[in-house]
Tab-separated table of C-alpha atoms in Angstrom:
chain	number	residue	atom	x	y	z
M	1	MET	CA	-22.181	39.660	-43.894
M	2	THR	CA	-22.685	37.106	-46.649
M	3	HIS	CA	-21.579	33.483	-46.612
M	4	ARG	CA	-19.113	34.221	-49.413
M	5	THR	CA	-17.466	37.094	-47.550
M	6	SER	CA	-17.210	35.088	-44.338
M	7	ARG	CA	-15.436	32.291	-46.178
M	8	PHE	CA	-12.754	34.713	-47.355
M	9	VAL	CA	-12.481	36.270	-43.890
M	10	ALA	CA	-11.776	32.777	-42.525
M	11	LEU	CA	-9.112	32.227	-45.178
M	12	GLY	CA	-7.562	35.605	-44.358
M	13	GLY	CA	-7.372	34.633	-40.694
M	14	LEU	CA	-5.538	31.438	-41.622
M	15	LEU	CA	-3.033	33.342	-43.766
M	16	THR	CA	-2.384	35.727	-40.870
M	17	LEU	CA	-1.674	32.792	-38.553
M	18	ALA	CA	0.630	31.221	-41.158
M	19	ALA	CA	2.580	34.473	-41.524
M	20	LEU	CA	3.016	34.950	-37.766
M	21	TYR	CA	3.928	31.287	-37.290
M	22	ALA	CA	6.582	31.502	-40.016
M	23	MET	CA	8.004	34.758	-38.649
M	24	ASN	CA	8.224	33.248	-35.161
M	25	SER	CA	9.818	30.016	-36.374
M	26	LEU	CA	12.403	31.907	-38.434
M	27	GLY	CA	13.315	34.193	-35.541
M	28	TYR	CA	11.919	37.421	-36.981
M	29	LEU	CA	9.941	38.225	-33.840
M	30	GLY	CA	11.146	37.891	-30.255
M	31	PRO	CA	14.215	36.039	-28.948
M	32	ASN	CA	12.245	32.940	-27.872
M	33	PRO	CA	11.007	30.805	-30.785
M	34	ILE	CA	8.038	28.498	-30.379
M	35	GLY	CA	8.278	26.325	-27.288
M	36	SER	CA	11.532	27.689	-25.879
M	37	THR	CA	9.869	29.682	-23.097
M	38	SER	CA	7.869	26.647	-21.945
M	39	ARG	CA	11.039	24.548	-21.844
M	40	ALA	CA	12.941	27.238	-19.972
M	41	THR	CA	10.319	27.813	-17.284
M	42	ALA	CA	8.674	24.377	-17.266
M	43	PRO	CA	6.693	23.965	-14.031
M	44	LEU	CA	5.837	20.465	-12.859
M	45	ILE	CA	2.408	20.474	-14.510
M	46	VAL	CA	3.867	20.789	-18.018
M	47	PRO	CA	3.654	17.322	-19.647
M	48	ALA	CA	6.418	15.450	-21.433
M	49	GLY	CA	7.507	17.229	-24.594
M	50	TYR	CA	5.975	14.727	-27.003
M	51	ALA	CA	2.485	15.794	-25.860
M	52	PHE	CA	2.858	19.069	-27.762
M	53	ALA	CA	2.992	17.116	-31.020
M	54	ILE	CA	-0.802	17.357	-30.893
M	55	TRP	CA	-0.393	20.829	-32.388
M	56	GLY	CA	0.489	19.058	-35.652
M	57	PRO	CA	-2.974	17.595	-36.334
M	58	ILE	CA	-4.602	20.710	-34.876
M	59	TYR	CA	-2.806	22.989	-37.312
M	60	ILE	CA	-3.540	20.614	-40.186
M	61	GLY	CA	-7.227	20.752	-39.267
M	62	LEU	CA	-7.154	24.535	-39.015
M	63	LEU	CA	-5.558	24.660	-42.464
M	64	ILE	CA	-8.110	22.350	-44.040
M	65	PHE	CA	-11.202	23.971	-42.518
M	66	PRO	CA	-11.376	27.267	-44.468
M	67	ILE	CA	-10.243	25.605	-47.702
M	68	TYR	CA	-12.931	22.940	-47.349
M	69	GLN	CA	-15.458	25.684	-46.664
M	70	LEU	CA	-14.488	27.441	-49.900
M	71	PHE	CA	-15.150	24.326	-51.936
M	72	LYS	CA	-18.148	23.037	-49.980
M	73	LYS	CA	-19.823	26.472	-49.729
M	74	ARG	CA	-21.674	25.715	-46.495
M	75	GLU	CA	-24.799	27.878	-46.735
M	76	GLU	CA	-27.422	25.535	-45.280
M	77	HIS	CA	-27.488	27.396	-41.965
M	78	PRO	CA	-26.843	31.095	-41.146
M	79	ALA	CA	-24.703	30.124	-38.128
M	80	TRP	CA	-21.887	29.207	-40.512
M	81	ILE	CA	-21.241	32.929	-41.033
M	82	GLU	CA	-20.713	33.624	-37.335
M	83	LEU	CA	-18.705	30.433	-36.960
M	84	ARG	CA	-16.262	31.458	-39.719
M	85	LEU	CA	-15.806	34.864	-38.092
M	86	TRP	CA	-15.010	33.233	-34.748
M	87	TYR	CA	-12.604	30.891	-36.554
M	88	ALA	CA	-10.807	33.868	-38.113
M	89	ALA	CA	-10.587	35.657	-34.764
M	90	ASN	CA	-9.288	32.503	-33.098
M	91	VAL	CA	-6.504	31.736	-35.556
M	92	VAL	CA	-5.356	35.370	-35.594
M	93	ALA	CA	-5.272	35.242	-31.782
M	94	ASN	CA	-3.262	32.023	-32.054
M	95	GLY	CA	-0.658	33.836	-34.138
M	96	VAL	CA	-0.662	36.815	-31.768
M	97	TRP	CA	-0.085	34.416	-28.855
M	98	LEU	CA	3.000	33.052	-30.603
M	99	ALA	CA	4.322	36.573	-31.133
M	100	LEU	CA	3.698	37.636	-27.532
M	101	ALA	CA	5.253	34.452	-26.161
M	102	SER	CA	8.373	35.054	-28.229
M	103	TYR	CA	8.811	38.367	-26.386
M	104	ASP	CA	8.068	36.826	-22.956
M	105	GLN	CA	4.903	38.916	-22.604
M	106	VAL	CA	3.673	36.421	-20.060
M	107	TRP	CA	0.385	37.825	-18.789
M	108	SER	CA	-0.579	39.135	-22.216
M	109	THR	CA	-0.437	35.542	-23.436
M	110	VAL	CA	-2.921	34.543	-20.732
M	111	ALA	CA	-5.409	37.158	-21.950
M	112	VAL	CA	-5.017	35.952	-25.535
M	113	ILE	CA	-5.376	32.259	-24.721
M	114	VAL	CA	-8.496	32.958	-22.646
M	115	PHE	CA	-9.953	34.673	-25.720
M	116	MET	CA	-9.004	31.626	-27.783
M	117	LEU	CA	-10.805	29.416	-25.271
M	118	VAL	CA	-13.944	31.571	-25.395
M	119	SER	CA	-13.923	31.572	-29.196
M	120	LEU	CA	-13.585	27.785	-29.319
M	121	PHE	CA	-16.473	27.415	-26.900
M	122	ARG	CA	-18.578	29.550	-29.221
M	123	ILE	CA	-17.470	27.647	-32.328
M	124	ASN	CA	-18.485	24.326	-30.803
M	125	VAL	CA	-21.829	25.738	-29.636
M	126	LEU	CA	-22.512	26.945	-33.179
M	127	LEU	CA	-21.585	23.556	-34.634
M	128	ASN	CA	-24.035	21.917	-32.253
M	129	ARG	CA	-26.701	24.378	-33.347
M	130	ILE	CA	-26.034	23.624	-37.019
M	131	GLU	CA	-26.198	19.877	-36.419
M	132	ALA	CA	-29.336	20.184	-34.294
M	133	ALA	CA	-31.035	21.932	-37.218
M	134	GLY	CA	-30.245	18.967	-39.445
M	135	ALA	CA	-27.751	20.842	-41.626
M	136	PRO	CA	-24.814	18.767	-42.899
M	137	VAL	CA	-21.510	18.858	-41.021
M	138	ASN	CA	-18.468	16.786	-41.923
M	139	TYR	CA	-17.311	15.272	-38.633
M	140	TRP	CA	-13.628	14.858	-39.488
M	141	LEU	CA	-13.083	18.077	-41.454
M	142	GLU	CA	-15.469	20.455	-39.687
M	143	ARG	CA	-16.025	19.041	-36.214
M	144	PHE	CA	-13.279	16.788	-34.913
M	145	VAL	CA	-10.565	19.426	-35.210
M	146	PHE	CA	-12.524	21.873	-33.070
M	147	TYR	CA	-13.158	19.272	-30.373
M	148	VAL	CA	-9.448	18.451	-30.194
M	149	TYR	CA	-8.408	22.095	-30.388
M	150	PHE	CA	-10.946	23.097	-27.712
M	151	ALA	CA	-9.741	20.387	-25.341
M	152	TRP	CA	-6.086	21.225	-25.808
M	153	VAL	CA	-6.596	24.970	-25.354
M	154	THR	CA	-8.643	24.266	-22.210
M	155	LEU	CA	-5.655	22.472	-20.717
M	156	ALA	CA	-3.155	24.880	-22.279
M	157	THR	CA	-4.844	27.772	-20.514
M	158	VAL	CA	-3.998	26.201	-17.157
M	159	LEU	CA	-0.464	25.445	-18.392
M	160	ASN	CA	-0.113	29.024	-19.592
M	161	VAL	CA	-1.065	30.391	-16.175
M	162	ALA	CA	1.228	27.907	-14.426
M	163	SER	CA	4.172	28.753	-16.690
M	164	ASP	CA	3.644	32.477	-16.258
M	165	LEU	CA	3.485	32.149	-12.479
M	166	ASP	CA	6.667	30.114	-12.571
M	167	PHE	CA	8.305	32.650	-14.893
M	168	THR	CA	7.515	35.480	-12.469
M	169	GLY	CA	8.886	33.546	-9.476
M	170	TRP	CA	5.726	32.086	-7.935
M	171	ASP	CA	6.540	28.778	-6.251
M	172	GLY	CA	3.158	27.867	-4.806
M	173	GLY	CA	3.223	30.229	-1.856
M	174	PRO	CA	2.364	28.294	1.308
M	175	LEU	CA	1.880	25.120	-0.744
M	176	SER	CA	4.696	22.870	-1.838
M	177	ALA	CA	5.431	22.688	-5.556
M	178	VAL	CA	3.914	19.207	-5.713
M	179	THR	CA	0.740	20.200	-3.853
M	180	TRP	CA	0.305	23.281	-6.033
M	181	THR	CA	0.751	21.122	-9.133
M	182	VAL	CA	-1.873	18.651	-7.929
M	183	VAL	CA	-4.306	21.520	-7.277
M	184	MET	CA	-3.818	22.842	-10.806
M	185	MET	CA	-4.191	19.363	-12.274
M	186	LEU	CA	-7.484	18.844	-10.457
M	187	VAL	CA	-8.750	22.257	-11.552
M	188	ALA	CA	-7.846	21.469	-15.170
M	189	ALA	CA	-9.461	18.025	-14.915
M	190	GLY	CA	-12.631	19.463	-13.365
M	191	ILE	CA	-13.069	22.086	-16.083
M	192	ALA	CA	-12.272	19.582	-18.822
M	193	GLY	CA	-14.603	16.936	-17.377
M	194	PHE	CA	-17.524	19.342	-17.222
M	195	THR	CA	-16.887	20.509	-20.776
M	196	ALA	CA	-16.449	17.018	-22.234
M	197	TRP	CA	-19.701	15.886	-20.631
M	198	ARG	CA	-21.599	19.017	-21.617
M	199	PHE	CA	-20.594	18.699	-25.263
M	200	GLY	CA	-20.770	14.912	-25.230
M	201	SER	CA	-17.414	14.597	-26.969
M	202	ALA	CA	-15.289	11.459	-26.728
M	203	ALA	CA	-12.607	13.242	-28.780
M	204	TYR	CA	-12.395	15.997	-26.175
M	205	ALA	CA	-11.997	13.397	-23.415
M	206	GLY	CA	-9.339	11.620	-25.472
M	207	VAL	CA	-7.189	14.751	-25.596
M	208	VAL	CA	-7.310	14.960	-21.801
M	209	VAL	CA	-6.125	11.346	-21.601
M	210	TRP	CA	-3.281	12.200	-23.990
M	211	ALA	CA	-2.168	15.156	-21.854
M	212	PHE	CA	-2.337	13.424	-18.486
M	213	VAL	CA	-0.578	10.288	-19.705
M	214	ALA	CA	2.218	12.613	-20.836
M	215	ILE	CA	2.352	14.041	-17.302
M	216	CYS	CA	2.611	10.464	-16.009
M	217	VAL	CA	5.484	9.771	-18.386
M	218	LYS	CA	7.308	12.913	-17.264
M	219	HIS	CA	7.032	12.119	-13.548
M	220	ALA	CA	7.097	8.318	-13.515
M	221	GLU	CA	10.484	8.307	-11.787
M	222	THR	CA	10.414	11.651	-9.985
M	223	TYR	CA	7.214	12.755	-8.235
M	224	SER	CA	5.036	9.770	-7.386
M	225	THR	CA	2.127	11.911	-6.119
M	226	ILE	CA	1.867	13.772	-9.407
M	227	PHE	CA	2.250	10.499	-11.298
M	228	TYR	CA	-0.614	8.762	-9.493
M	229	VAL	CA	-2.967	11.756	-9.631
M	230	ALA	CA	-2.303	12.143	-13.366
M	231	LEU	CA	-2.815	8.410	-13.858
M	232	ALA	CA	-6.140	8.535	-12.008
M	233	VAL	CA	-7.311	11.449	-14.158
M	234	ALA	CA	-6.244	9.623	-17.330
M	235	VAL	CA	-8.158	6.495	-16.296
M	236	LEU	CA	-11.287	8.467	-15.380
M	237	PHE	CA	-11.267	10.295	-18.709
M	238	SER	CA	-10.697	7.023	-20.555
M	239	VAL	CA	-13.879	5.674	-18.964
M	240	LEU	CA	-15.695	8.925	-19.728
M	241	GLY	CA	-14.498	8.828	-23.335
M	242	VAL	CA	-15.759	5.276	-23.825
M	243	ARG	CA	-19.134	6.198	-22.352
M	244	LEU	CA	-19.471	9.292	-24.529
M	245	PHE	CA	-18.434	7.346	-27.614
M	246	SER	CA	-21.107	4.729	-26.978
M	247	GLN	CA	-24.032	7.139	-26.614
M	248	PRO	CA	-25.546	9.897	-28.733
M	249	ARG	CA	-23.744	13.177	-28.361
M	250	LEU	CA	-25.385	15.670	-26.049
M	251	LYS	CA	-26.742	18.715	-27.821
M	252	MET	CA	-25.967	22.191	-26.636
M	253	ALA	CA	-27.947	25.072	-28.131
Protein backbone atom coordinates (compact mmCIF):
# COMPACT_ATOMS: atom_id res chain seq x y z
CA MET A 1 0.00 0.00 0.00
CA THR A 2 1.20 3.51 -0.78
CA HIS A 3 1.43 6.42 1.64
CA ARG A 4 -1.30 8.23 -0.30
CA THR A 5 -3.73 5.32 -0.09
CA SER A 6 -3.09 4.82 3.61
CA ARG A 7 -3.88 8.46 4.28
CA PHE A 8 -7.30 8.05 2.68
CA VAL A 9 -7.90 4.77 4.52
CA ALA A 10 -7.26 6.65 7.78
CA LEU A 11 -9.72 9.36 6.75
CA GLY A 12 -12.30 6.72 5.84
CA GLY A 13 -11.93 5.15 9.28
CA LEU A 14 -12.58 8.53 10.89
CA LEU A 15 -15.71 9.07 8.80
CA THR A 16 -16.98 5.63 9.82
CA LEU A 17 -16.49 6.49 13.49
CA ALA A 18 -18.25 9.84 13.00
CA ALA A 19 -21.23 8.14 11.34
CA LEU A 20 -21.59 5.51 14.08
CA TYR A 21 -21.14 8.12 16.81
CA ALA A 22 -23.86 10.31 15.28
CA MET A 23 -26.24 7.38 14.82
CA ASN A 24 -25.72 6.33 18.44
CA SER A 25 -26.16 9.86 19.80
CA LEU A 26 -29.35 10.38 17.80
CA GLY A 27 -30.84 7.07 18.94
CA TYR A 28 -30.73 5.28 15.59
CA LEU A 29 -28.98 2.23 17.03
CA GLY A 30 -29.79 0.49 20.30
CA PRO A 31 -31.94 1.74 23.19
CA ASN A 32 -28.96 2.88 25.30
CA PRO A 33 -27.22 6.01 23.97
CA ILE A 34 -23.62 6.75 24.84
CA GLY A 35 -22.91 6.45 28.54
CA SER A 36 -26.35 5.32 29.70
CA THR A 37 -25.33 1.70 30.25
CA SER A 38 -22.33 2.73 32.37
CA ARG A 39 -24.56 4.96 34.50
CA ALA A 40 -27.17 2.24 34.88
CA THR A 41 -24.76 -0.51 35.93
CA ALA A 42 -22.03 1.63 37.51
CA PRO A 43 -19.85 -0.59 39.72
CA LEU A 44 -17.76 1.05 42.43
CA ILE A 45 -14.65 1.28 40.25
CA VAL A 46 -16.33 3.62 37.74
CA PRO A 47 -15.01 7.15 38.44
CA ALA A 48 -17.05 10.32 38.88
CA GLY A 49 -18.87 11.26 35.69
CA TYR A 50 -16.70 14.28 34.88
CA ALA A 51 -13.74 11.94 34.23
CA PHE A 52 -15.34 10.82 30.96
CA ALA A 53 -14.97 14.36 29.62
CA ILE A 54 -11.50 13.21 28.58
CA TRP A 55 -13.18 11.70 25.52
CA GLY A 56 -13.57 15.28 24.26
CA PRO A 57 -9.86 15.98 23.67
CA ILE A 58 -9.34 12.37 22.56
CA TYR A 59 -11.95 12.66 19.83
CA ILE A 60 -10.61 16.06 18.80
CA GLY A 61 -7.15 14.51 18.46
CA LEU A 62 -8.52 11.58 16.48
CA LEU A 63 -10.25 14.05 14.17
CA ILE A 64 -7.15 16.15 13.62
CA PHE A 65 -4.74 13.27 13.04
CA PRO A 66 -5.83 12.03 9.58
CA ILE A 67 -6.50 15.57 8.35
CA TYR A 68 -3.04 16.68 9.46
CA GLN A 69 -1.59 13.63 7.73
CA LEU A 70 -3.29 14.62 4.48
CA PHE A 71 -1.71 18.05 4.54
CA LYS A 72 1.66 17.05 6.01
CA LYS A 73 2.05 13.97 3.77
CA ARG A 74 4.23 12.04 6.21
CA GLU A 75 6.39 9.87 3.95
CA GLU A 76 9.74 10.05 5.74
CA HIS A 77 9.34 6.57 7.20
CA PRO A 78 7.50 3.47 5.86
CA ALA A 79 6.01 2.78 9.31
CA TRP A 80 3.55 5.63 8.75
CA ILE A 81 1.63 3.37 6.36
CA GLU A 82 1.10 0.63 8.94
CA LEU A 83 0.35 3.22 11.61
CA ARG A 84 -2.45 4.79 9.53
CA LEU A 85 -3.96 1.35 8.93
CA TRP A 86 -3.95 0.62 12.66
CA TYR A 87 -5.49 4.06 13.26
CA ALA A 88 -8.30 3.27 10.81
CA ALA A 89 -8.93 -0.12 12.41
CA ASN A 90 -8.96 1.46 15.86
CA VAL A 91 -11.44 4.23 15.15
CA VAL A 92 -13.78 1.85 13.31
CA ALA A 93 -13.59 -0.45 16.35
CA ASN A 94 -14.37 2.56 18.53
CA GLY A 95 -17.55 3.16 16.56
CA VAL A 96 -18.45 -0.54 16.66
CA TRP A 97 -17.99 -0.48 20.45
CA LEU A 98 -20.50 2.36 20.70
CA ALA A 99 -22.99 0.41 18.60
CA LEU A 100 -22.57 -2.80 20.59
CA ALA A 101 -22.84 -0.96 23.91
CA SER A 102 -26.09 0.64 22.78
CA TYR A 103 -27.55 -2.87 22.40
CA ASP A 104 -26.12 -4.08 25.74
CA GLN A 105 -23.86 -6.59 23.97
CA VAL A 106 -21.70 -6.65 27.05
CA TRP A 107 -19.04 -9.26 26.36
CA SER A 108 -18.79 -8.28 22.70
CA THR A 109 -17.74 -4.83 23.88
CA VAL A 110 -14.91 -6.39 25.89
CA ALA A 111 -13.56 -8.13 22.78
CA VAL A 112 -13.72 -4.88 20.82
CA ILE A 113 -12.05 -2.76 23.49
CA VAL A 114 -9.25 -5.32 23.87
CA PHE A 115 -8.66 -4.98 20.12
CA MET A 116 -8.61 -1.20 20.55
CA LEU A 117 -6.01 -1.59 23.29
CA VAL A 118 -3.83 -3.83 21.12
CA SER A 119 -4.07 -1.42 18.19
CA LEU A 120 -3.08 1.53 20.38
CA PHE A 121 -0.11 -0.41 21.71
CA ARG A 122 0.99 -1.01 18.12
CA ILE A 123 0.43 2.62 17.12
CA ASN A 124 2.63 3.87 19.96
CA VAL A 125 5.33 1.30 19.16
CA LEU A 126 5.35 2.50 15.55
CA LEU A 127 5.58 6.13 16.63
CA ASN A 128 8.58 5.26 18.78
CA ARG A 129 10.15 3.51 15.81
CA ILE A 130 9.58 6.55 13.59
CA GLU A 131 11.07 8.89 16.18
CA ALA A 132 14.02 6.58 16.81
CA ALA A 133 14.84 6.75 13.10
CA GLY A 134 15.00 10.53 13.31
CA ALA A 135 11.89 11.12 11.20
CA PRO A 136 9.79 14.14 12.19
CA VAL A 137 6.77 13.66 14.45
CA ASN A 138 4.60 16.48 15.76
CA TYR A 139 4.23 15.78 19.48
CA TRP A 140 0.88 17.49 20.03
CA LEU A 141 -0.87 16.49 16.79
CA GLU A 142 0.64 13.06 16.14
CA ARG A 143 1.85 11.77 19.50
CA PHE A 144 0.14 13.25 22.53
CA VAL A 145 -3.33 12.13 21.48
CA PHE A 146 -2.23 8.51 21.20
CA TYR A 147 -0.57 8.57 24.62
CA VAL A 148 -3.75 9.93 26.21
CA TYR A 149 -6.00 7.61 24.22
CA PHE A 150 -3.82 4.58 25.04
CA ALA A 151 -3.87 5.36 28.75
CA TRP A 152 -7.61 5.90 28.87
CA VAL A 153 -8.41 2.73 26.91
CA THR A 154 -6.07 0.77 29.21
CA LEU A 155 -8.15 1.85 32.18
CA ALA A 156 -11.42 1.66 30.24
CA THR A 157 -10.75 -1.99 29.48
CA VAL A 158 -10.80 -2.76 33.20
CA LEU A 159 -13.91 -0.59 33.62
CA ASN A 160 -15.56 -2.39 30.71
CA VAL A 161 -14.94 -5.78 32.30
CA ALA A 162 -16.12 -4.52 35.69
CA SER A 163 -19.30 -3.02 34.23
CA ASP A 164 -20.08 -6.16 32.27
CA LEU A 165 -19.60 -8.35 35.33
CA ASP A 166 -21.88 -6.05 37.27
CA PHE A 167 -24.42 -6.06 34.44
CA THR A 168 -24.53 -9.87 34.46
CA GLY A 169 -24.97 -10.02 38.25
CA TRP A 170 -21.42 -10.66 39.46
CA ASP A 171 -20.93 -9.10 42.89
CA GLY A 172 -17.36 -10.14 43.64
CA GLY A 173 -18.08 -13.74 44.56
CA PRO A 174 -16.42 -14.52 47.90
CA LEU A 175 -14.98 -10.99 48.03
CA SER A 176 -16.90 -7.98 49.23
CA ALA A 177 -17.73 -5.32 46.66
CA VAL A 178 -15.11 -3.01 48.16
CA THR A 179 -12.38 -5.66 48.19
CA TRP A 180 -13.17 -6.65 44.60
CA THR A 181 -13.01 -2.99 43.58
CA VAL A 182 -9.63 -2.55 45.25
CA VAL A 183 -8.31 -5.65 43.45
CA MET A 184 -9.43 -4.27 40.09
CA MET A 185 -7.96 -0.87 40.88
CA LEU A 186 -4.59 -2.41 41.72
CA VAL A 187 -4.66 -4.53 38.56
CA ALA A 188 -5.44 -1.44 36.47
CA ALA A 189 -2.71 0.55 38.24
CA GLY A 190 -0.16 -2.23 37.76
CA ILE A 191 -0.82 -2.54 34.03
CA ALA A 192 -0.85 1.22 33.58
CA GLY A 193 2.34 1.71 35.62
CA PHE A 194 4.24 -0.85 33.57
CA THR A 195 3.04 0.70 30.32
CA ALA A 196 3.76 4.29 31.34
CA TRP A 197 7.29 3.35 32.38
CA ARG A 198 7.92 1.22 29.30
CA PHE A 199 6.88 4.00 26.94
CA GLY A 200 8.36 6.73 29.11
CA SER A 201 5.23 8.85 28.84
CA ALA A 202 4.35 11.51 31.40
CA ALA A 203 1.10 12.13 29.49
CA TYR A 204 0.09 8.50 29.96
CA ALA A 205 0.78 8.76 33.70
CA GLY A 206 -1.21 12.00 33.84
CA VAL A 207 -4.31 10.27 32.49
CA VAL A 208 -4.06 7.68 35.27
CA VAL A 209 -3.90 10.50 37.83
CA TRP A 210 -6.99 12.05 36.24
CA ALA A 211 -8.94 8.78 36.47
CA PHE A 212 -7.98 7.88 40.02
CA VAL A 213 -8.61 11.38 41.36
CA ALA A 214 -12.10 11.04 39.88
CA ILE A 215 -12.52 7.78 41.81
CA CYS A 216 -11.44 9.66 44.95
CA VAL A 217 -14.03 12.35 44.27
CA LYS A 218 -16.76 9.75 43.80
CA HIS A 219 -16.01 7.91 47.05
CA ALA A 220 -14.75 10.71 49.30
CA GLU A 221 -17.82 10.42 51.53
CA THR A 222 -18.81 6.79 50.96
CA TYR A 223 -16.10 4.12 50.83
CA SER A 224 -12.97 5.27 52.64
CA THR A 225 -10.92 2.20 51.61
CA ILE A 226 -11.52 2.86 47.93
CA PHE A 227 -10.85 6.56 48.47
CA TYR A 228 -7.46 6.02 50.11
CA VAL A 229 -6.31 3.35 47.65
CA ALA A 230 -7.28 5.59 44.72
CA LEU A 231 -5.53 8.53 46.37
CA ALA A 232 -2.35 6.48 46.85
CA VAL A 233 -2.39 5.42 43.20
CA ALA A 234 -2.94 9.03 42.09
CA VAL A 235 0.00 10.23 44.20
CA LEU A 236 2.29 7.46 42.94
CA PHE A 237 1.45 8.23 39.32
CA SER A 238 1.95 11.95 39.94
CA VAL A 239 5.49 11.18 41.11
CA LEU A 240 6.01 8.85 38.16
CA GLY A 241 4.72 11.49 35.75
CA VAL A 242 7.10 14.12 37.10
CA ARG A 243 10.03 11.71 36.82
CA LEU A 244 9.14 10.73 33.25
CA PHE A 245 8.67 14.37 32.28
CA SER A 246 12.12 15.26 33.58
CA GLN A 247 14.04 12.57 31.70
CA PRO A 248 14.37 11.52 28.06
CA ARG A 249 11.57 9.30 26.92
CA LEU A 250 12.37 5.61 26.83
CA LYS A 251 12.48 4.17 23.34
CA MET A 252 10.61 1.04 22.44
CA ALA A 253 11.38 -0.60 19.10
